[in-house]
Short mmCIF file of C-alpha atoms and ligand atoms in Angstrom, two decimals:
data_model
loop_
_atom_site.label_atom_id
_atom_site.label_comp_id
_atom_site.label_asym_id
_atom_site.label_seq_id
_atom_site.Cartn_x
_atom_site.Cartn_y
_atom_site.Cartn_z
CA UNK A 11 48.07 -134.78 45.01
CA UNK A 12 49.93 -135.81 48.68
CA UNK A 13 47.56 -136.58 50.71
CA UNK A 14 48.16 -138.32 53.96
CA UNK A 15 46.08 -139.96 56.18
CA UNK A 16 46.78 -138.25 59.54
CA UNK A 17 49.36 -135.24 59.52
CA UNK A 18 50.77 -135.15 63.69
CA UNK A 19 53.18 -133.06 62.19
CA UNK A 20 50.91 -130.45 61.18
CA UNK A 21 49.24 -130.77 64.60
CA UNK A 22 52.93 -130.38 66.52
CA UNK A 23 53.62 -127.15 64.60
CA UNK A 24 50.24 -125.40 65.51
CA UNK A 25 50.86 -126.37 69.09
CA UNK A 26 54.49 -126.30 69.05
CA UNK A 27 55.07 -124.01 72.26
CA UNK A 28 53.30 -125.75 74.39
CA UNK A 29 54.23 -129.29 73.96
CA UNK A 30 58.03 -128.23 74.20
CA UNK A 31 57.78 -126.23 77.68
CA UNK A 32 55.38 -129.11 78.92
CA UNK A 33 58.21 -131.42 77.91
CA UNK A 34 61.08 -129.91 79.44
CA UNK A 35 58.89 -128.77 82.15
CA UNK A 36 59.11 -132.50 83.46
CA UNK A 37 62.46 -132.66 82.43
CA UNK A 38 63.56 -130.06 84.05
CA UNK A 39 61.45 -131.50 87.28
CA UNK A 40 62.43 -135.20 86.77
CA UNK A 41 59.32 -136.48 87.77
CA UNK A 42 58.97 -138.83 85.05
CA UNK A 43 57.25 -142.20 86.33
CA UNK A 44 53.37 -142.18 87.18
CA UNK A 45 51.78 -142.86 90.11
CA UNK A 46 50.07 -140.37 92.75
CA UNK A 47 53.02 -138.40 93.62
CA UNK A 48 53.82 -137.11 89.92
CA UNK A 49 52.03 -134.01 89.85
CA UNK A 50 51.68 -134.28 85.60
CA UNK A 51 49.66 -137.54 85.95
CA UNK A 52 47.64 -135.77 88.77
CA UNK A 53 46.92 -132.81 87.22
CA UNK A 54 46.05 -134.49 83.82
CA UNK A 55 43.76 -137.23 85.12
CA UNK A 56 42.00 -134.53 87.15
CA UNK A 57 41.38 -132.49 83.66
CA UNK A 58 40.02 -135.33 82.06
CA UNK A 59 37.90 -136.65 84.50
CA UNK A 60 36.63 -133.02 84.51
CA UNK A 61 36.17 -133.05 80.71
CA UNK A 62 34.65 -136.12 80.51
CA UNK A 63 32.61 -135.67 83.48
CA UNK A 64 33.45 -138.35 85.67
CA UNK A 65 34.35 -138.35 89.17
CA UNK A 66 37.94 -140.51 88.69
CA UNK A 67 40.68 -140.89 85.86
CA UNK A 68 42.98 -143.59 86.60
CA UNK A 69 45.93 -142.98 83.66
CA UNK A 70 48.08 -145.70 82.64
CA UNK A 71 50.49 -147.12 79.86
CA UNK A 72 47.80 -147.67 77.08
CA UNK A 73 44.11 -148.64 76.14
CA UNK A 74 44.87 -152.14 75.96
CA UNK A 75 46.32 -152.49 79.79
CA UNK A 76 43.27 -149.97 80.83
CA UNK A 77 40.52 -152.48 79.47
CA UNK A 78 42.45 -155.49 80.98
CA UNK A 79 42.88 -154.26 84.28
CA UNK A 80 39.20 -152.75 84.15
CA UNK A 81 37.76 -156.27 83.75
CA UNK A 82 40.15 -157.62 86.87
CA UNK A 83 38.94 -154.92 88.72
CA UNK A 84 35.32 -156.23 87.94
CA UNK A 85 36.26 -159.59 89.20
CA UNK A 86 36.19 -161.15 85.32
CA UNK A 87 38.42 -164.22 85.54
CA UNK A 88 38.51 -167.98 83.70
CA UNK A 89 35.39 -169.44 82.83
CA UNK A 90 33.85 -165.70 82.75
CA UNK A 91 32.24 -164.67 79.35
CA UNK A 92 32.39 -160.88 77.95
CA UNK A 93 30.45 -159.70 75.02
CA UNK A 94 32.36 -157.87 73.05
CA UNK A 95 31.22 -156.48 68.89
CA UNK A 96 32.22 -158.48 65.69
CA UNK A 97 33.88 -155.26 64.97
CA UNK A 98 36.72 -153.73 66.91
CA UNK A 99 40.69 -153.46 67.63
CA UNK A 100 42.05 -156.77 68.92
CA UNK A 101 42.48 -155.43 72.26
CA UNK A 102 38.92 -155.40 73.15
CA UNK A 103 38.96 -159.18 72.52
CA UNK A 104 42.69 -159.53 73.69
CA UNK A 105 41.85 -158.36 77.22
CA UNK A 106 39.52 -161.02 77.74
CA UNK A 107 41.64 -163.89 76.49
CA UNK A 108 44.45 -162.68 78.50
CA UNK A 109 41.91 -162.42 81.84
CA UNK A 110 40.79 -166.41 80.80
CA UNK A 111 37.89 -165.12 80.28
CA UNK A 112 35.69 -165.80 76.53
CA UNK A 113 34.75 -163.42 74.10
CA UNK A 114 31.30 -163.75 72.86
CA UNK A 115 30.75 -161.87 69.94
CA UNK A 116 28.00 -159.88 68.80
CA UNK A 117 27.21 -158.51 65.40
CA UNK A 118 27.37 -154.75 65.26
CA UNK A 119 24.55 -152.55 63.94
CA UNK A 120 25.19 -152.22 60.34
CA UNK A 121 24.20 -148.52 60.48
CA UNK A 122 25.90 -146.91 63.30
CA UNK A 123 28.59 -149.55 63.43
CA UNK A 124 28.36 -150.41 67.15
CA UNK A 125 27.41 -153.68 68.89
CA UNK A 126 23.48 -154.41 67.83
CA UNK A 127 21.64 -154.28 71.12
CA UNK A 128 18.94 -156.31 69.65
CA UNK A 129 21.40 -159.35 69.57
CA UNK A 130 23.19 -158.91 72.81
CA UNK A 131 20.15 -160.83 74.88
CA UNK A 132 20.25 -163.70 72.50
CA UNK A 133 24.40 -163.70 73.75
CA UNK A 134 23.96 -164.04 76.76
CA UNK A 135 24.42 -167.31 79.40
CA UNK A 136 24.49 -167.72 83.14
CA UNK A 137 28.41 -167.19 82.27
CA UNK A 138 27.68 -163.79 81.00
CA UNK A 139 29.85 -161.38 83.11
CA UNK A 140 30.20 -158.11 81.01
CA UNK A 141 29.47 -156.02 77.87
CA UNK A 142 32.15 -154.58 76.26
CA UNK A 143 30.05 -151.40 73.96
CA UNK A 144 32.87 -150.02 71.43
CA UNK A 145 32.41 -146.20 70.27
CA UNK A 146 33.79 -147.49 67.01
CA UNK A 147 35.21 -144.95 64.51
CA UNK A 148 34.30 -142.30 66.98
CA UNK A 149 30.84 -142.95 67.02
CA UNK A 150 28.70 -143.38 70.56
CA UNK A 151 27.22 -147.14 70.81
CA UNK A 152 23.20 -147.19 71.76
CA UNK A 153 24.32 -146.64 75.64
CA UNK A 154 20.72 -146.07 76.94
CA UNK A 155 19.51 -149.53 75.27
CA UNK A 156 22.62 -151.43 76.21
CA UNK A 157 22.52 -150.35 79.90
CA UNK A 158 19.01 -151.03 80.31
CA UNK A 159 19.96 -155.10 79.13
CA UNK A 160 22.89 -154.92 81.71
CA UNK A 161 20.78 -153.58 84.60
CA UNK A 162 18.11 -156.64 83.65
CA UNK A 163 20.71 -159.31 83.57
CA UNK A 164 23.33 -157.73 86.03
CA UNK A 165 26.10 -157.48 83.58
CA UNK A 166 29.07 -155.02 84.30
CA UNK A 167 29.20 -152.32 81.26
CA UNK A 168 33.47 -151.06 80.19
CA UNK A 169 32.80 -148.87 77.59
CA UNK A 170 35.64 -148.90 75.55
CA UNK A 171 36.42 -145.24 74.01
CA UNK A 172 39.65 -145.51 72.91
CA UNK A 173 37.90 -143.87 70.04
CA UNK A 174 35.23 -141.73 71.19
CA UNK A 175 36.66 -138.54 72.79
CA UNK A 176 34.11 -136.23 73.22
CA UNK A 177 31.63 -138.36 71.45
CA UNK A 178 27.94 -138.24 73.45
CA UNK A 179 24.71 -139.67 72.81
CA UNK A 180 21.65 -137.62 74.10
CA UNK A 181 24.03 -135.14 75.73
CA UNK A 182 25.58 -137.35 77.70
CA UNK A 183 29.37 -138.15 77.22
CA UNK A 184 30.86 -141.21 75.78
CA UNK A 185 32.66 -143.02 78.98
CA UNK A 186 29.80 -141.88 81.41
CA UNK A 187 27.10 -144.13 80.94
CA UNK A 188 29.05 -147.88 81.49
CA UNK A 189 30.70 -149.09 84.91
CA UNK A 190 34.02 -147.74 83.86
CA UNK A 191 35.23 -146.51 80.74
CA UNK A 192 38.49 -146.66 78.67
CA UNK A 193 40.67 -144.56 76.78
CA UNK A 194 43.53 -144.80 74.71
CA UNK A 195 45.86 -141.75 73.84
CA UNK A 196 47.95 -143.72 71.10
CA UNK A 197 49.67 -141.32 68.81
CA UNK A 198 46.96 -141.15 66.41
CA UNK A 199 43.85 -140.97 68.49
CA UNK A 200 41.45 -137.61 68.94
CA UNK A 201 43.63 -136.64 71.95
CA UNK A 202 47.40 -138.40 71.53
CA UNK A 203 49.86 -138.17 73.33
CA UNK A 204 53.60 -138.66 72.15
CA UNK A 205 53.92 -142.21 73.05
CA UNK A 206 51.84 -144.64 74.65
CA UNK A 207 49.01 -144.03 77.15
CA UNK A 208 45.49 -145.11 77.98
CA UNK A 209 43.07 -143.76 81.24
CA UNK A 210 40.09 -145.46 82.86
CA UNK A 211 37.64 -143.80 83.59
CA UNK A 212 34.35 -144.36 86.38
CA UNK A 213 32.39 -143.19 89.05
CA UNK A 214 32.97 -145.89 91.28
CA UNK A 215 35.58 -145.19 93.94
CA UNK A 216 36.61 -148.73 94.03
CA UNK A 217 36.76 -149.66 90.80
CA UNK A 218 39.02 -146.59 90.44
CA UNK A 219 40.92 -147.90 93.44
CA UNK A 220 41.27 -151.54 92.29
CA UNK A 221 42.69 -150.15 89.18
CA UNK A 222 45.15 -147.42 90.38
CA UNK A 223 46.64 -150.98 92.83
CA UNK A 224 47.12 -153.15 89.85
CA UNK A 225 48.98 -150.39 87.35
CA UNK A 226 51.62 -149.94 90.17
CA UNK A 227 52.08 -153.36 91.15
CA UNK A 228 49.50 -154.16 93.39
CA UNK A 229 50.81 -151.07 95.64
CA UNK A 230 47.77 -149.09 97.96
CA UNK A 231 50.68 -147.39 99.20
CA UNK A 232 54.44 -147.83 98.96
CA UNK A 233 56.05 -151.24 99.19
CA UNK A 234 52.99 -152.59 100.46
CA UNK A 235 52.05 -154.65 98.32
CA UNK A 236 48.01 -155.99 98.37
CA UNK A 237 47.21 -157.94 95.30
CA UNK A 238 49.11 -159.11 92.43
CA UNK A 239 49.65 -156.62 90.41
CA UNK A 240 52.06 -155.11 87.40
CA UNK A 241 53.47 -151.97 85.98
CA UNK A 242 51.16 -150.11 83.66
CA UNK A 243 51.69 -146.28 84.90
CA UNK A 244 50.90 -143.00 82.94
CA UNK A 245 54.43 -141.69 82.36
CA UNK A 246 55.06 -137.88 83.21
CA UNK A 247 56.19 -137.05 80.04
CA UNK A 248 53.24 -138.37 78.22
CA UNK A 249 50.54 -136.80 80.86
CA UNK A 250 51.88 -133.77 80.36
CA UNK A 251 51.71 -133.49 76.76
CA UNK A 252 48.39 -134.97 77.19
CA UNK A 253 47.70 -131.78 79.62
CA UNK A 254 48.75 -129.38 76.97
CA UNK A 255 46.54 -130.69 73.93
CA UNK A 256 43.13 -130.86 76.12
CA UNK A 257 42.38 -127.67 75.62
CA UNK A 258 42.61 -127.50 71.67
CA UNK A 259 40.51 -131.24 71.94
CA UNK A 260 36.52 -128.93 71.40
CA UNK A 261 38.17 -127.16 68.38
CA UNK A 262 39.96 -130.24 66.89
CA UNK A 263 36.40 -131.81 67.08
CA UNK A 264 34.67 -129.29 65.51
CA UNK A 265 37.16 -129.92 62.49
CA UNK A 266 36.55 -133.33 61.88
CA UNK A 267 32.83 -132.43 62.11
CA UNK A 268 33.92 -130.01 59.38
CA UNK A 269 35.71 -132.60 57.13
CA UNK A 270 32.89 -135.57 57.47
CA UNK A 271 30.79 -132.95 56.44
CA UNK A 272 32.80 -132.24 53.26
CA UNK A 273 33.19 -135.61 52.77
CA UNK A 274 29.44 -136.48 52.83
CA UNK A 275 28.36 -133.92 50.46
CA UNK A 276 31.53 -134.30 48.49
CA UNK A 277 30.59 -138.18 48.11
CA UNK A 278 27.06 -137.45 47.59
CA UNK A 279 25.77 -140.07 44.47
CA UNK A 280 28.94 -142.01 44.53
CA UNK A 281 28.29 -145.83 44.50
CA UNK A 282 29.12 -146.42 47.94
CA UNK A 283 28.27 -146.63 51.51
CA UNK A 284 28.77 -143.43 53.80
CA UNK A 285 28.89 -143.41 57.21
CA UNK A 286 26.40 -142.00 59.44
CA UNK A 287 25.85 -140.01 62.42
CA UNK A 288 22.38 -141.48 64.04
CA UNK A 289 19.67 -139.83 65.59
CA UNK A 290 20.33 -138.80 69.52
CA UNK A 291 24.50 -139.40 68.60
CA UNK A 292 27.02 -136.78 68.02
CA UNK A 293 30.05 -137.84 66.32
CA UNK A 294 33.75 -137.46 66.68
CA UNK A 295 34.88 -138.83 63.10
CA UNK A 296 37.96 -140.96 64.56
CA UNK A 297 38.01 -142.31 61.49
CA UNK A 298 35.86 -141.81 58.09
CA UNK A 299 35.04 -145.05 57.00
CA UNK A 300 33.31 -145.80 53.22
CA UNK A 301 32.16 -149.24 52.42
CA UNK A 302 32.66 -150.10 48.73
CA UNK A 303 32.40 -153.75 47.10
CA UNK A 304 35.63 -153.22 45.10
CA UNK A 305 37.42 -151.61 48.11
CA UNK A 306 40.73 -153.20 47.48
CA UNK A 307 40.96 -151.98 43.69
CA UNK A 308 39.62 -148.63 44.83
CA UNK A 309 42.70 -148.10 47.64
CA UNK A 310 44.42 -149.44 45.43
CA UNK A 311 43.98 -146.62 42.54
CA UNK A 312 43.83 -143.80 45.32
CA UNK A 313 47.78 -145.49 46.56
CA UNK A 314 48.50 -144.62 42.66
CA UNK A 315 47.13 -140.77 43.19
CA UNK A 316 48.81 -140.31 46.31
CA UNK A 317 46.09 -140.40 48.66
CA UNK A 318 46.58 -142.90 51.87
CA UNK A 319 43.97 -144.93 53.02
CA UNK A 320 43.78 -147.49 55.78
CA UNK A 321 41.41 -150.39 56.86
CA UNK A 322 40.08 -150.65 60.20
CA UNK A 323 40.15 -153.70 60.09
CA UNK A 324 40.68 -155.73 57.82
CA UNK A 325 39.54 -158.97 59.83
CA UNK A 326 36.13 -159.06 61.87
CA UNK A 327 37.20 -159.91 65.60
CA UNK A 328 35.56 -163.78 64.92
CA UNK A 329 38.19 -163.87 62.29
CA UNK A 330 40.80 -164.01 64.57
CA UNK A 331 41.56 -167.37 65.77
CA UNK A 332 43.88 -166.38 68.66
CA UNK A 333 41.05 -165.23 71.06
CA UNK A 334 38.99 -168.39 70.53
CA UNK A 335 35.38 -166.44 70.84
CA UNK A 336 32.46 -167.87 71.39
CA UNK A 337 31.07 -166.38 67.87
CA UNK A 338 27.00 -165.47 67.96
CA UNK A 339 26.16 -163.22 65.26
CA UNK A 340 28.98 -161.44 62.31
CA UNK A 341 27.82 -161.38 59.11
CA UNK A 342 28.16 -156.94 58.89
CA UNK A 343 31.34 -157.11 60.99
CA UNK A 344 32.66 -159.57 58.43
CA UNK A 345 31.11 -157.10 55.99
CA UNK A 346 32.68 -154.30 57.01
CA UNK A 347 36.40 -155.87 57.29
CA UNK A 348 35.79 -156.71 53.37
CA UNK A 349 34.10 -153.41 52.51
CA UNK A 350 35.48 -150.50 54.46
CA UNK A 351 38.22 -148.11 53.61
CA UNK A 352 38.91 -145.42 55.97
CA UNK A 353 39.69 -142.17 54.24
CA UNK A 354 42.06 -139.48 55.03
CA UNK A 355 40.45 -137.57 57.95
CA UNK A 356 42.33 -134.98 60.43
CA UNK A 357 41.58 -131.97 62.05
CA UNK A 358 43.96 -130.06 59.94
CA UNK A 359 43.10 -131.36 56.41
CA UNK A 360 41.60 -128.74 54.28
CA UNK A 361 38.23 -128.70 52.23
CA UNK A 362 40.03 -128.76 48.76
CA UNK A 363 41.67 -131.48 49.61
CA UNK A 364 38.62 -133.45 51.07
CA UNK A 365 37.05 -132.35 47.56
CA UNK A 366 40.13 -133.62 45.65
CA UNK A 367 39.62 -137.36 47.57
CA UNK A 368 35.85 -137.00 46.54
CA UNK A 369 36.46 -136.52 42.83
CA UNK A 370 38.99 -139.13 43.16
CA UNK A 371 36.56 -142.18 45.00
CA UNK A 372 33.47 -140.88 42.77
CA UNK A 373 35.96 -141.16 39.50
CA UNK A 374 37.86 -145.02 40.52
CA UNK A 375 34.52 -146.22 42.51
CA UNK A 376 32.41 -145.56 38.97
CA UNK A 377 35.16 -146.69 36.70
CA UNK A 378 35.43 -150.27 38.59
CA UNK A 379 31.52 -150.61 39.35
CA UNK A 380 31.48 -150.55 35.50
C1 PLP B 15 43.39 -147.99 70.07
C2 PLP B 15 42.33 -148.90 70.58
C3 PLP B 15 42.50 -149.67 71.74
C4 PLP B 15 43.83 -149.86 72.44
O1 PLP B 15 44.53 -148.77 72.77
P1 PLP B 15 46.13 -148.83 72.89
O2 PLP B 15 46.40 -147.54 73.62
O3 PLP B 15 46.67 -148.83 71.50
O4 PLP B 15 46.49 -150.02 73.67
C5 PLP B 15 41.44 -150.39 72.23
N1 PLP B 15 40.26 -150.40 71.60
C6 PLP B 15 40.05 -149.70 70.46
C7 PLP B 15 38.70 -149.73 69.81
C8 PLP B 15 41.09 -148.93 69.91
O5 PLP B 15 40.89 -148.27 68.78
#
């Protein structure tokens, strides 16, 4: 068995025709740097907005420079505190150290994996600027409870949904319930484009505004030049690829629905924790993540078999010294950095081959529990 643990290749050859005229569409055009006159950016942040149901898409060079620039926009700066989840990429944290501001983390929910909103009021100071929610592994956070603390204590809301395309929770879209919202389009997110890229999303016409100024250094129009700003544009190239995957986005969903579905009955009985899709949430399986005890021996023996795994992550956020948090709560983030394995899961990968990783994990998780 060869399994992988995401197959872009397999994705580039179902698509293949339209990725290479959208390429050489903008080659052919030239228009290959972002900002308001490339008509690839335009057209793709326009799309999205539309898809995710938003009023503006701000596109830019990647996730990380989208939550950063976000929190500017908000008016986070030194001294500021933003609480972020005990569980998440480093750029959720990193964008607040690099702002001045502190990270104060929260423990996630140890069920659905996102921030606890029954800890966040116990976080919070007369520092208290922002909540950074986390989709995490594609699943929506508990948006209704966490903007109901935000409203009470005035706190701004950035979603961060660099995982969570298409996610929703009652209905209602992942990136539409916060202040502003970020994506990433890193190679091997839901929707990726063939490089680096990231959006913001909002409703707010300044916040969009703010945002658009800083990615093209500081500009509201050219060469003059109204705030400090710094080059973080959505490249043509990239939008435009972008632009031709959106529409195959619903059916690449619907597959990953497919393959955590194989994967949960597959894994029925197996001495381990599944993930879970909670009441009111519908998920977009980013990533399938198991929890085992022996989880390094387990990878390990799957590595031997030919199946790849990964972690995500392998450190809680409070384990990472460079963002100097302000640490509340962590014990299941810490948990989950020691426990979970993330399991091959792609839009393209086939039921027998879900149900070959099953037999595997059920066969090395009950050898090594032994
Ligand atoms: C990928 C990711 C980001 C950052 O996106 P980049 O485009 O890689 O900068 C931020 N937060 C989370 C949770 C992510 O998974």
């Amino acid at each position: 068995m060869a399994i992988p643990f995401v197959d872009l290749k397999a994705q580039y050859q179902a698509i293949k025709a339209d990725i290479d005229a959208a390429v050489s569409e903008v080659i052919e055009s030239l228009q290959f740097i972002g900002g308001s006159s490339n008509r690839f950016v335009t057209e793709f942040e326009a799309n999205f907005a539309d898809y995710i149901g938003v009023a503006h898409c701000v596109g830019c060079a990647n996730g990380t420079d989208a939550l950063e620039m976000s929190l500017e926009a908000a008016g986070i700066a030194a001294g500021d505190e933003v609480i972020v989840p005990s569980m998440t990429w480093i750029s959720t944290g990193e964008a607040v150290t690099r702002l001045g501001a502190t990270p104060v983390i929260v423990d996630i929910d140890p069920a659905s994996r996102t921030i606890d909103p029954a800890r966040i009021e116990l976080a919070i100071t007369e520092r208290t600027k922002a909540i950074i929610p986390v989709h995490l592994y594609g699943h929506c956070a508990d948006m209704p409870a966490i903007t109901r603390i935000a409203r009470r204590h005035g706190l701004f809301v950035l979603e961060d949904a660099a995982q969570a395309h298409g996610a929703s929770y009652d209905g209602k879209n992942a990136g539409t319930f916060g202040d502003a919202a970020i994506f990433s389009f890193y190679p091997g997110k839901n929707l990726g484009a063939y490089g680096d890229a990231g959006a913001v999303v909002t409703n707010d016409a300044s916040i969009a505004a703010i945002v658009r100024e800083i990615s093209n250094h500081g500009q509201s129009k050219k060469h003059h030049h109204e705030r400090m700003g710094r080059n973080s544009r959505l490249d043509g190239i990239q939008a435009a690829v972008l632009n031709a995957k959106l529409p195959y986005l619903p059916k690449w969903t619907r597959e990953r629905r497919r393959v955590a579905d194989s994967y949960a009955s597959g894994l029925a009985g197996v001495p381990c924790v599944l993930p879970q899709e909670m009441q009111d949430a519908r998920h977009v399986w980013h990533l399938y993540v198991i929890q085992l005890a022996n989880r390094d021996e387990v990878m390990d023996l799957l590595r031997q078999s030919g199946v790849s795994t990964a972690l995500h992550y392998p450190r809680a956020l409070s384990e990472l010294s460079v963002l100097s948090s302000r640490v509340v709560s962590d014990e299941h983030g810490r948990r989950l950095a020691r426990e979970g394995l993330s399991l091959p899961i792609f839009p393209e990968l086939s039921d027998e081959d879900v149900a070959g990783v099953c037999h595997l994990v059920r066969e090395v998780a009950q050898a090594s529990a032994r």
